[in-house]
Amino acid sequence: MDFLNRLSAYRAQEEKLRWDGTFLEYLEIVRKNPKIAQTAHSRIYDMIASAGIKTSESGRKEYLFFSEELYGLNDSIERLVEEYFHSAARRLDVRKRILLLMGPVSGGKSTLVTMLKKGLERHSRTDDGALFAIKGCPMHEDPLHLIPEELRADFEKEIGVRIEGNLCPHCRMRLVHEWGNQIENASVERILLSEDERVGIGTFSPSDPKSQDIADLTGSIDFSTIAEFGSESDPRAYRFDGELNKANRGLMEFQEMLKCDEKFLWHLLSLTQEGNFKAGRFALISADEMIVAHTNETEYKSFIANKKNEALQSRMIVMPIPYNLKVSEEVKIYEKLVKQSDMRHVHLAPHALKTASFFSILTRLKESKKNGVDLLKKLKLYDGATVEGFKDKDIQELRNDAPDEGMFGVDPRYVINRISSALIRRDTNCINALDVLRAIKEGLDQHASITKEDKERLMNFVGLARKEYDEEAKKEVQKAFVYSYEESARTLLENYLDNVESYCNWQKLKDPITGEEVDPDEKLMRSIEEQIGISENAKKAFREEILIRISTYSRKGRKFEYNSHERLREAIEKKLFADLKDVVKITTSTKTPDALQLRKINEVTSRLIDEHGYCPVCANELLRYTGSLLNR
């Protein structure tokens, strides 16, 4: 019954959106809110902006409209919105260009276009996105086109709305025969954009050039009515039902545009530059719509190599849409795809998707010429991790040195296919990182199109991802063995810093128990510093560097934590883990644990489940695996 009530409320809401009126009533609406008469490009930009814009400290913008579906493409989307949508909304010349999204397969191009189409449907149902059309017009024509050309300049001065475009042949005929040249008599209605209803949103897909007709784009003659109306040039004998007709006032998606026969693309030359196209035996037909197409890099290179395509090429704005290059964002992609499946009940162990993402991103990166930067460091820098010795400008340099990163590599579909294989094949309700890596490796063995060299390179990336997971697994277990890891790390840090400060200032420390003055604990400091290879000769410089960092934090009003200095954090962790290693090793690898060891295993397992997101299955598997690692 609750559902029926909601259904009834939905119908009532849809009914509220209906509006019929005269042209004069519509003029009054425009007078009060000139934004109602905005162009298609302006409406699309407003739709994107209305969802919210976040600006980072560095001035980079994140458009929230895309954030729920597209991950790791913030830079591409920012460029797309600012260079195309925003400029086109201000009637700059880029609105006379086809937007061509170019990138590798499964990179998010189709998803981006689908979001625009669905967003327009929702936006047209809001007050801000409301739009109106001449009632009964097959092209949902802007009612302001009824205003004669000679009066439009006066109208713009009075109302502040510029009118572009002319009446379609169908409405021109109705103006004479139905409304007696009295535009006041014309009927206007509110329209709701809908791809399913073919209102303001069109989609054109290429097919066999021999069988596909240009009528799919521009409409066709209705031969059954020629006898009735007597002429092929009578608008009543023409079906204005092509994709260009139906997409008027909104957006048309040209799927795999560069696969189309040339004759279909020629119609876009006039539409993009002049805002009109030719159909049947009529004058040029005005259309206000954004054309968005997508293709891959290989087809685009082939297209621009053909000199015959120069005219169309000059009418394109090409926006590269590369693969995501951030591990954390790649994880979100896989999480989204898994949630959309029927395997949501299967538990994914922590680090399972992250390890798969490590593999994916490694395949999309180029080796750097910069000294001291390997692929793993590059991957971590791109993901926002702090790597000692590197600053933001270094990251930008790395990006500039390899502008085509993300235009190659393993696509998310392959990885999610392998994750799906692991989900289906394992007779359990949980899979871990090793299951995922195993499935990826098996997929490479079965992939007939991969060359021997490519396979070796990809297998190497599987090995790197496995190595990274091994370190994560050991850290996870060792942290779980420490009852309060953060507190232990903080205590060790404070102890180290007290001794470092005393050492650098040539002072003594006060023993907390006896109150005696004692020398700095050199043994403690060296036991930490040696974890990261600080030599005896380099210890003084390292300790002074730490004090300088503390001073900098203090000046900025920030607290120095154990992870405020990347190398010191690593040293603290390694020291804690070194002290624990034997305990963890013995406890996790023993086949017949005694009562004390069993209690410790149960405590650690509970902590992994309660605090780290494991289930009983993957928690026990992690302990066994870590035990084998520590025994090597």
XYZ file of C-alpha atoms in Angstrom:
632
model
C 0.000 0.000 0.000
C 2.903 2.321 0.745
C 4.143 1.784 -2.806
C 0.702 2.613 -4.225
C 0.679 5.858 -2.240
C 4.078 6.758 -3.645
C 2.865 5.898 -7.152
C -0.117 8.173 -6.679
C 2.139 10.986 -5.411
C 4.421 10.493 -8.423
C 1.474 10.842 -10.836
C 0.324 13.982 -9.041
C 3.828 15.468 -9.307
C 3.988 14.671 -13.027
C 0.622 16.333 -13.511
C 1.894 19.484 -11.778
C 4.671 19.720 -14.353
C 2.169 20.045 -17.207
C 1.569 23.541 -18.515
C -0.431 24.724 -21.519
C -0.953 28.328 -22.437
C -0.900 30.976 -25.101
C 2.150 32.619 -26.606
C 1.330 35.808 -24.663
C 1.266 33.886 -21.373
C 4.627 32.377 -22.276
C 6.033 35.856 -22.997
C 5.056 36.902 -19.489
C 6.965 33.893 -18.067
C 10.044 34.881 -20.099
C 9.714 38.506 -18.973
C 9.814 37.406 -15.314
C 12.571 34.846 -15.864
C 14.623 35.364 -19.074
C 16.681 32.293 -18.182
C 13.747 30.154 -19.371
C 14.753 30.983 -22.963
C 18.427 29.961 -22.601
C 20.256 27.932 -25.238
C 20.822 24.180 -25.013
C 24.504 24.650 -24.140
C 23.642 27.146 -21.409
C 21.039 24.785 -19.955
C 23.544 21.921 -19.833
C 26.155 24.068 -18.082
C 23.603 25.313 -15.529
C 22.571 21.720 -14.883
C 26.200 20.777 -14.130
C 26.885 23.865 -12.002
C 23.651 23.534 -9.992
C 24.842 20.186 -8.600
C 27.668 22.029 -6.824
C 31.311 22.948 -7.382
C 34.099 22.300 -4.864
C 37.282 24.351 -5.123
C 40.476 22.966 -3.591
C 43.211 25.015 -1.903
C 45.190 24.882 -5.134
C 42.228 26.338 -7.038
C 41.241 23.099 -8.824
C 37.509 22.602 -9.304
C 35.524 19.432 -8.718
C 32.093 19.261 -10.352
C 29.845 17.220 -8.081
C 27.457 16.405 -10.941
C 29.959 13.792 -12.155
C 31.352 12.668 -8.785
C 28.831 9.868 -8.105
C 29.607 7.909 -11.275
C 33.008 8.952 -12.619
C 36.149 8.498 -10.540
C 39.684 9.741 -11.052
C 38.775 11.993 -13.998
C 38.605 15.318 -12.149
C 41.293 16.966 -14.294
C 39.645 15.875 -17.550
C 36.195 16.896 -16.349
C 37.406 20.288 -15.117
C 38.947 20.965 -18.514
C 35.809 19.716 -20.287
C 33.450 21.930 -18.274
C 35.607 25.052 -18.313
C 36.860 24.895 -21.899
C 33.692 23.623 -23.535
C 30.463 23.794 -21.498
C 31.163 27.085 -19.726
C 32.436 28.799 -22.867
C 29.580 27.449 -24.993
C 27.049 28.603 -22.386
C 28.374 32.151 -22.867
C 27.727 31.892 -26.626
C 31.445 31.795 -27.444
C 32.434 30.119 -30.684
C 33.089 26.706 -29.121
C 29.314 26.122 -29.036
C 29.600 25.780 -32.825
C 31.817 22.738 -32.393
C 31.126 19.050 -32.014
C 32.355 17.778 -28.662
C 34.409 14.659 -29.383
C 35.395 12.558 -26.378
C 38.463 10.556 -27.295
C 40.030 7.873 -25.149
C 40.626 4.164 -24.551
C 37.814 1.636 -24.223
C 35.962 1.528 -20.907
C 37.444 4.853 -19.879
C 34.137 6.507 -18.981
C 33.185 8.253 -22.250
C 29.781 6.576 -22.607
C 29.103 6.938 -18.889
C 29.805 10.664 -19.100
C 27.348 11.101 -22.002
C 24.707 8.974 -20.266
C 25.040 11.168 -17.176
C 24.469 14.284 -19.286
C 21.362 12.761 -20.876
C 19.871 11.514 -17.603
C 20.809 14.791 -15.921
C 18.965 16.775 -18.594
C 15.865 14.660 -18.084
C 15.892 15.397 -14.352
C 16.838 19.059 -14.818
C 13.913 19.709 -17.179
C 11.589 18.655 -14.350
C 12.878 21.390 -12.043
C 11.884 25.066 -11.958
C 15.416 26.135 -12.944
C 15.506 23.757 -15.891
C 11.953 24.310 -17.180
C 11.662 24.775 -20.941
C 8.745 25.379 -23.269
C 7.939 24.622 -26.902
C 5.358 25.367 -29.545
C 2.614 22.834 -28.883
C 2.453 20.116 -31.514
C 5.832 20.971 -33.071
C 7.709 17.768 -34.010
C 10.986 19.551 -33.153
C 9.833 21.027 -29.799
C 10.600 24.467 -31.217
C 11.410 27.515 -29.101
C 8.200 29.662 -29.081
C 10.300 32.833 -29.449
C 11.028 31.805 -33.039
C 7.487 33.044 -33.769
C 8.722 36.634 -33.315
C 9.519 38.161 -36.737
C 13.186 38.769 -37.546
C 12.631 42.544 -37.788
C 11.372 42.789 -34.196
C 13.970 40.629 -32.485
C 16.461 43.436 -31.789
C 13.723 45.403 -30.011
C 12.700 42.299 -28.092
C 16.293 41.781 -26.924
C 16.513 45.402 -25.729
C 13.254 45.123 -23.822
C 13.469 41.608 -22.356
C 17.204 40.902 -22.518
C 16.833 37.690 -24.508
C 18.600 37.095 -27.807
C 16.658 35.014 -30.331
C 18.554 32.736 -32.712
C 16.990 30.438 -35.282
C 13.861 30.310 -37.409
C 10.597 28.413 -37.444
C 10.700 24.867 -38.753
C 8.691 24.236 -41.988
C 5.909 22.576 -39.994
C 5.355 25.581 -37.670
C 5.803 28.079 -40.515
C 2.895 26.447 -42.315
C 0.787 26.366 -39.133
C 1.456 30.066 -38.520
C -0.185 30.866 -41.854
C -2.991 28.295 -42.092
C -3.808 27.566 -38.435
C -3.032 30.815 -36.608
C -3.679 33.305 -39.406
C -0.256 34.917 -39.007
C -1.324 35.964 -35.499
C 1.487 34.704 -33.262
C -0.634 35.512 -30.216
C -2.893 32.614 -31.195
C -0.059 30.054 -31.056
C -0.235 27.431 -28.319
C 2.740 26.791 -26.026
C 3.398 23.881 -23.674
C 6.030 22.890 -21.170
C 8.124 19.967 -22.374
C 10.028 17.382 -20.343
C 13.195 16.128 -21.982
C 13.230 12.357 -22.397
C 15.391 9.988 -24.384
C 12.678 7.317 -24.327
C 10.039 9.741 -25.620
C 12.533 11.276 -28.075
C 12.050 14.760 -26.726
C 15.213 16.894 -26.783
C 17.574 13.921 -26.513
C 18.673 11.854 -29.497
C 21.092 9.005 -30.070
C 22.584 8.008 -33.413
C 24.442 4.723 -33.806
C 26.326 3.715 -36.954
C 25.327 0.525 -38.723
C 25.882 -0.989 -42.160
C 26.464 1.985 -44.530
C 24.615 0.119 -47.299
C 21.402 -0.180 -45.299
C 21.507 2.895 -43.056
C 19.503 5.818 -44.405
C 20.220 9.535 -43.981
C 16.580 9.755 -42.867
C 17.753 8.393 -39.509
C 19.357 11.810 -39.010
C 17.109 14.288 -40.817
C 13.673 12.669 -41.148
C 11.959 11.426 -44.300
C 9.053 11.873 -46.705
C 5.811 10.165 -45.706
C 4.835 8.723 -49.089
C 1.441 7.641 -47.805
C 0.402 11.305 -47.468
C 1.713 12.707 -50.763
C -1.557 11.908 -52.525
C -3.403 13.799 -49.812
C -1.163 16.891 -49.691
C 0.014 16.836 -53.297
C 3.687 17.703 -52.872
C 6.879 16.354 -51.328
C 7.678 19.903 -50.182
C 4.535 20.123 -48.064
C 5.618 19.871 -44.398
C 2.594 17.735 -43.647
C 3.998 15.086 -45.995
C 7.307 14.935 -44.134
C 8.250 13.115 -40.964
C 10.465 15.371 -38.841
C 11.574 12.346 -36.817
C 15.325 12.108 -37.465
C 17.729 12.278 -34.535
C 18.725 15.853 -35.395
C 15.051 16.855 -35.349
C 14.193 15.150 -32.114
C 17.339 16.274 -30.264
C 16.491 19.942 -30.837
C 16.627 21.994 -27.594
C 18.856 19.421 -25.924
C 21.607 16.955 -26.782
C 22.397 14.415 -29.470
C 24.845 11.599 -28.881
C 26.753 10.413 -31.925
C 27.938 6.951 -30.898
C 31.251 5.835 -32.427
C 31.008 8.852 -34.725
C 34.117 8.180 -36.782
C 32.791 4.769 -37.831
C 29.970 6.508 -39.700
C 29.777 6.856 -43.443
C 30.946 10.290 -44.642
C 27.510 11.312 -45.952
C 26.160 11.257 -42.390
C 28.915 13.554 -41.157
C 28.446 16.166 -43.897
C 25.153 17.257 -42.327
C 27.064 18.267 -39.224
C 29.122 20.911 -41.058
C 26.232 23.348 -41.417
C 24.618 22.379 -38.110
C 27.716 23.130 -36.057
C 28.740 26.356 -37.765
C 25.384 27.910 -38.660
C 22.984 26.105 -36.332
C 20.914 24.582 -39.135
C 20.761 21.524 -41.375
C 19.188 20.513 -44.703
C 16.311 18.074 -44.867
C 14.024 17.165 -47.759
C 12.843 19.916 -50.093
C 12.846 22.591 -47.431
C 14.926 25.593 -46.553
C 17.618 25.118 -43.917
C 16.094 23.972 -40.608
C 17.314 25.598 -37.391
C 18.379 23.391 -34.493
C 19.672 24.325 -31.042
C 21.409 21.261 -29.733
C 24.725 20.083 -28.416
C 26.345 17.286 -30.396
C 28.584 14.994 -28.377
C 30.446 12.104 -29.960
C 32.991 9.585 -28.752
C 35.674 7.467 -30.315
C 38.943 5.746 -29.516
C 42.421 7.065 -30.255
C 43.160 4.694 -33.149
C 40.058 5.712 -35.098
C 40.699 9.385 -34.373
C 44.257 9.195 -35.739
C 42.938 7.463 -38.856
C 40.261 10.170 -39.215
C 42.670 13.128 -39.021
C 45.073 11.408 -41.437
C 42.405 11.662 -44.156
C 42.647 15.117 -45.793
C 38.970 14.948 -46.832
C 38.005 15.303 -43.170
C 39.740 18.650 -42.577
C 36.508 20.692 -42.688
C 34.820 18.504 -40.102
C 37.970 18.238 -37.996
C 38.106 22.042 -37.681
C 34.583 21.933 -36.270
C 35.494 19.604 -33.423
C 36.639 20.153 -29.873
C 38.574 17.011 -28.950
C 38.640 16.185 -25.243
C 40.904 13.297 -24.164
C 39.244 11.062 -21.557
C 42.082 8.858 -20.248
C 41.942 6.032 -17.733
C 42.025 6.957 -14.066
C 45.544 7.029 -12.574
C 44.677 7.034 -8.850
C 44.501 3.772 -6.907
C 41.926 5.103 -4.434
C 39.627 6.195 -7.298
C 40.082 2.886 -9.146
C 38.874 1.077 -6.020
C 35.659 3.141 -6.188
C 35.128 2.055 -9.805
C 35.337 -1.625 -8.863
C 33.160 -1.130 -5.778
C 30.493 0.482 -7.960
C 30.608 -2.334 -10.534
C 30.447 -5.063 -7.865
C 27.478 -3.372 -6.156
C 25.623 -3.306 -9.473
C 25.949 -7.101 -9.767
C 24.110 -9.931 -8.016
C 27.292 -10.761 -6.063
C 26.871 -8.021 -3.470
C 26.516 -10.672 -0.753
C 30.100 -11.884 -1.309
C 32.494 -10.255 1.136
C 35.536 -8.577 -0.386
C 38.450 -8.688 2.034
C 40.244 -5.395 2.719
C 42.965 -4.733 0.119
C 41.352 -7.085 -2.449
C 40.154 -4.269 -4.708
C 43.115 -2.080 -3.783
C 45.541 -4.768 -4.931
C 43.626 -5.149 -8.220
C 43.799 -1.357 -8.587
C 47.566 -1.424 -8.016
C 47.880 -3.778 -10.973
C 45.547 -1.686 -13.190
C 47.254 1.639 -12.528
C 50.774 0.202 -12.990
C 49.827 -0.877 -16.531
C 48.812 2.725 -17.355
C 52.015 4.446 -16.232
C 55.230 5.199 -18.071
C 58.691 4.754 -16.614
C 59.992 8.136 -15.493
C 63.328 9.630 -16.509
C 63.432 11.530 -13.219
C 66.110 10.206 -10.886
C 64.833 8.126 -7.974
C 61.287 7.673 -9.344
C 60.149 4.125 -10.094
C 56.608 3.114 -11.073
C 55.556 2.361 -7.485
C 56.674 5.792 -6.265
C 54.922 7.401 -9.203
C 51.733 5.476 -8.441
C 51.781 6.600 -4.801
C 52.526 10.220 -5.696
C 49.623 10.303 -8.156
C 47.350 8.913 -5.447
C 48.188 11.772 -3.103
C 50.536 9.855 -0.798
C 53.437 11.705 0.789
C 56.786 10.499 -0.539
C 59.795 12.049 1.154
C 61.780 14.319 -1.126
C 58.921 15.067 -3.544
C 56.682 18.126 -3.733
C 53.578 19.078 -5.730
C 55.674 20.627 -8.488
C 57.512 17.294 -8.905
C 54.187 15.520 -9.454
C 53.219 18.060 -12.107
C 56.590 17.558 -13.798
C 55.990 13.802 -13.868
C 52.584 14.368 -15.502
C 54.029 16.788 -18.039
C 56.796 14.327 -18.958
C 54.192 11.650 -19.824
C 51.073 13.427 -21.168
C 49.710 10.236 -22.743
C 49.594 8.282 -19.477
C 46.144 6.796 -19.055
C 45.575 6.486 -22.801
C 46.849 2.900 -22.665
C 46.927 0.017 -20.197
C 44.456 -2.506 -18.810
C 40.848 -1.322 -18.829
C 38.544 -1.637 -15.788
C 36.279 -4.082 -17.646
C 39.054 -6.681 -17.857
C 39.808 -6.406 -14.140
C 36.152 -6.508 -13.076
C 35.686 -9.550 -15.348
C 38.520 -11.283 -13.493
C 37.122 -10.227 -10.106
C 33.767 -11.655 -11.238
C 35.518 -14.901 -12.146
C 37.046 -15.054 -8.661
C 33.641 -14.316 -7.087
C 31.938 -17.090 -9.036
C 34.623 -19.780 -8.864
C 35.468 -19.675 -5.164
C 33.230 -21.856 -3.048
C 33.018 -19.288 -0.274
C 31.311 -16.034 0.581
C 34.603 -14.156 0.757
C 37.505 -13.469 -1.605
C 40.828 -11.820 -0.789
C 43.602 -10.031 -2.672
C 45.382 -13.284 -3.554
C 42.189 -14.694 -5.140
C 41.895 -11.554 -7.267
C 45.559 -11.591 -8.346
C 45.304 -15.283 -9.153
C 42.254 -14.621 -11.347
C 44.045 -11.749 -13.129
C 47.072 -13.979 -13.774
C 44.892 -16.786 -15.149
C 43.166 -14.281 -17.406
C 46.511 -13.261 -18.889
C 47.340 -16.913 -19.569
C 44.041 -17.306 -21.450
C 44.276 -13.998 -23.351
C 45.084 -14.972 -26.934
C 45.634 -11.419 -28.224
C 48.425 -10.523 -25.750
C 51.961 -10.796 -27.142
C 54.669 -12.627 -25.243
C 56.424 -9.335 -24.389
C 53.194 -7.717 -23.152
C 52.357 -10.777 -21.088
C 55.783 -10.710 -19.387
C 55.362 -7.010 -18.622
C 51.857 -7.536 -17.195
C 52.997 -10.526 -15.156
C 55.685 -8.296 -13.693
C 52.970 -5.856 -12.606
C 51.065 -8.732 -10.973
C 54.265 -9.489 -9.068
C 54.656 -5.853 -7.970
C 51.031 -5.745 -6.808
C 51.576 -9.000 -4.882
C 54.712 -7.584 -3.251
C 52.845 -4.442 -2.200
C 50.021 -6.562 -0.768
C 52.508 -8.678 1.206
C 53.752 -5.536 2.955
C 50.191 -4.368 3.633
C 49.238 -7.802 5.009
C 52.185 -7.845 7.419
C 51.433 -4.315 8.610
C 47.753 -5.137 9.102
C 48.483 -8.168 11.262
C 51.256 -6.482 13.222
C 48.984 -3.521 13.933
C 46.268 -5.909 15.116
C 48.766 -7.517 17.511
C 49.363 -4.140 19.175
C 46.347 -3.452 21.397
C 46.515 0.279 20.690
C 48.784 0.756 17.712
C 48.356 4.538 17.401
C 49.045 5.009 21.089
C 52.154 2.804 20.964
C 53.466 4.681 17.924
C 52.808 8.036 19.603
C 54.548 6.940 22.807
C 57.598 5.702 20.896
C 57.694 8.939 18.890
C 57.524 11.154 21.985
C 60.333 9.160 23.575
C 62.448 9.475 20.427
C 61.793 13.220 20.055
C 62.692 13.914 23.707
C 66.028 12.201 23.171
C 66.652 13.910 19.812
C 65.947 17.353 21.272
C 68.295 16.656 24.186
C 70.993 15.338 21.814
C 70.833 18.328 19.418
C 70.797 20.907 22.253
C 73.613 19.211 24.203
C 71.317 18.757 27.195
C 70.578 15.938 29.589
C 67.219 14.248 30.166
C 65.471 13.793 33.486
C 64.696 10.159 34.353
C 60.890 10.000 34.912
C 61.270 7.526 37.801
C 64.417 8.510 39.693
C 64.495 12.183 38.657
C 68.197 11.876 37.857
C 69.724 13.647 34.869
C 70.821 11.145 32.243
C 72.404 11.276 28.777
C 70.164 10.905 25.687
C 69.396 7.242 24.975
C 71.619 6.667 21.967
C 70.673 3.001 21.794
C 66.957 3.834 21.460
C 67.548 6.499 18.809
C 69.792 4.248 16.721
C 67.369 1.310 17.005
C 64.753 3.485 15.282
C 67.033 5.200 12.757
C 68.635 1.956 11.620
C 65.205 0.719 10.498
C 65.441 3.094 7.512
C 69.172 2.851 6.896
C 70.348 6.056 8.603
C 74.107 5.575 8.991
C 76.190 6.633 11.991
C 77.587 9.527 9.962
C 74.127 10.691 8.834
C 72.336 10.472 12.199
C 73.127 14.062 13.280
C 71.765 15.572 10.035
C 68.615 13.425 10.253
C 67.938 14.444 13.867
C 68.416 18.118 13.052
C 66.049 17.746 10.092
C 63.379 16.364 12.456
C 63.778 19.324 14.812
C 63.445 21.764 11.913
C 60.235 20.005 10.807
C 58.837 20.237 14.366
C 59.676 23.949 14.438
C 57.923 24.506 11.087
C 54.778 22.700 12.315
C 54.814 24.691 15.552
C 55.054 27.995 13.668
C 52.003 27.055 11.591
C 50.039 25.988 14.673
C 50.011 22.316 13.688
C 50.820 19.344 15.874
C 53.713 17.094 14.848
C 52.459 13.497 14.738
C 54.284 10.257 14.090
C 53.175 10.341 10.428
C 54.111 14.015 9.855
C 57.521 12.969 8.520
C 57.363 10.149 5.983
C 60.727 8.517 6.774
C 60.280 8.876 10.537
C 56.824 7.296 10.262
C 58.370 4.380 8.371
C 61.109 4.049 11.016
C 58.600 4.088 13.922
C 56.438 1.447 12.208
C 59.388 -0.785 11.423
C 60.686 -0.500 14.989
C 57.290 -1.450 16.428
C 56.990 -4.340 13.991
C 60.569 -5.517 14.571
C 59.858 -5.759 18.295
C 56.684 -7.706 17.511
C 57.982 -9.839 14.675
C 58.973 -12.883 16.677
C 55.706 -12.894 18.626
C 53.638 -12.579 15.442
C 55.751 -15.129 13.620
C 55.453 -17.787 16.337
C 51.769 -17.146 17.037
C 50.569 -17.149 13.408
C 52.661 -20.024 12.125
C 52.351 -22.590 14.899
C 50.174 -25.567 13.961
C 49.366 -26.494 17.571
C 49.017 -23.225 19.513
C 48.993 -23.416 23.288
C 46.259 -21.754 25.364
C 48.084 -18.402 25.525
C 48.761 -18.336 21.777
C 45.182 -19.389 21.012
C 43.820 -16.566 23.158
C 46.106 -14.094 21.359
C 44.985 -15.385 17.939
C 41.334 -14.979 18.938
C 41.997 -11.436 20.187
C 43.778 -10.484 16.948
C 41.055 -12.092 14.818
C 38.369 -10.159 16.697
C 40.313 -6.943 16.211
C 40.683 -7.591 12.461
C 36.924 -8.185 12.218
C 35.772 -5.320 14.446
C 38.260 -2.626 13.455
C 39.640 -3.482 10.023
C 36.656 -4.822 8.036
C 37.576 -8.509 7.835
C 35.183 -11.421 8.150
C 36.090 -14.649 10.047
C 37.104 -16.369 6.779
C 39.499 -13.723 5.411
C 40.815 -12.841 8.910
C 41.992 -16.426 9.449
C 43.365 -16.618 5.896
C 45.305 -13.396 6.504
C 46.857 -14.758 9.702
C 47.920 -17.995 8.011
C 49.331 -16.136 4.999
C 51.227 -13.640 7.148
C 52.669 -16.481 9.188
C 54.039 -18.051 5.992
C 55.502 -14.687 4.908
C 57.290 -14.138 8.204
C 58.721 -17.667 8.085
C 60.396 -17.111 4.714
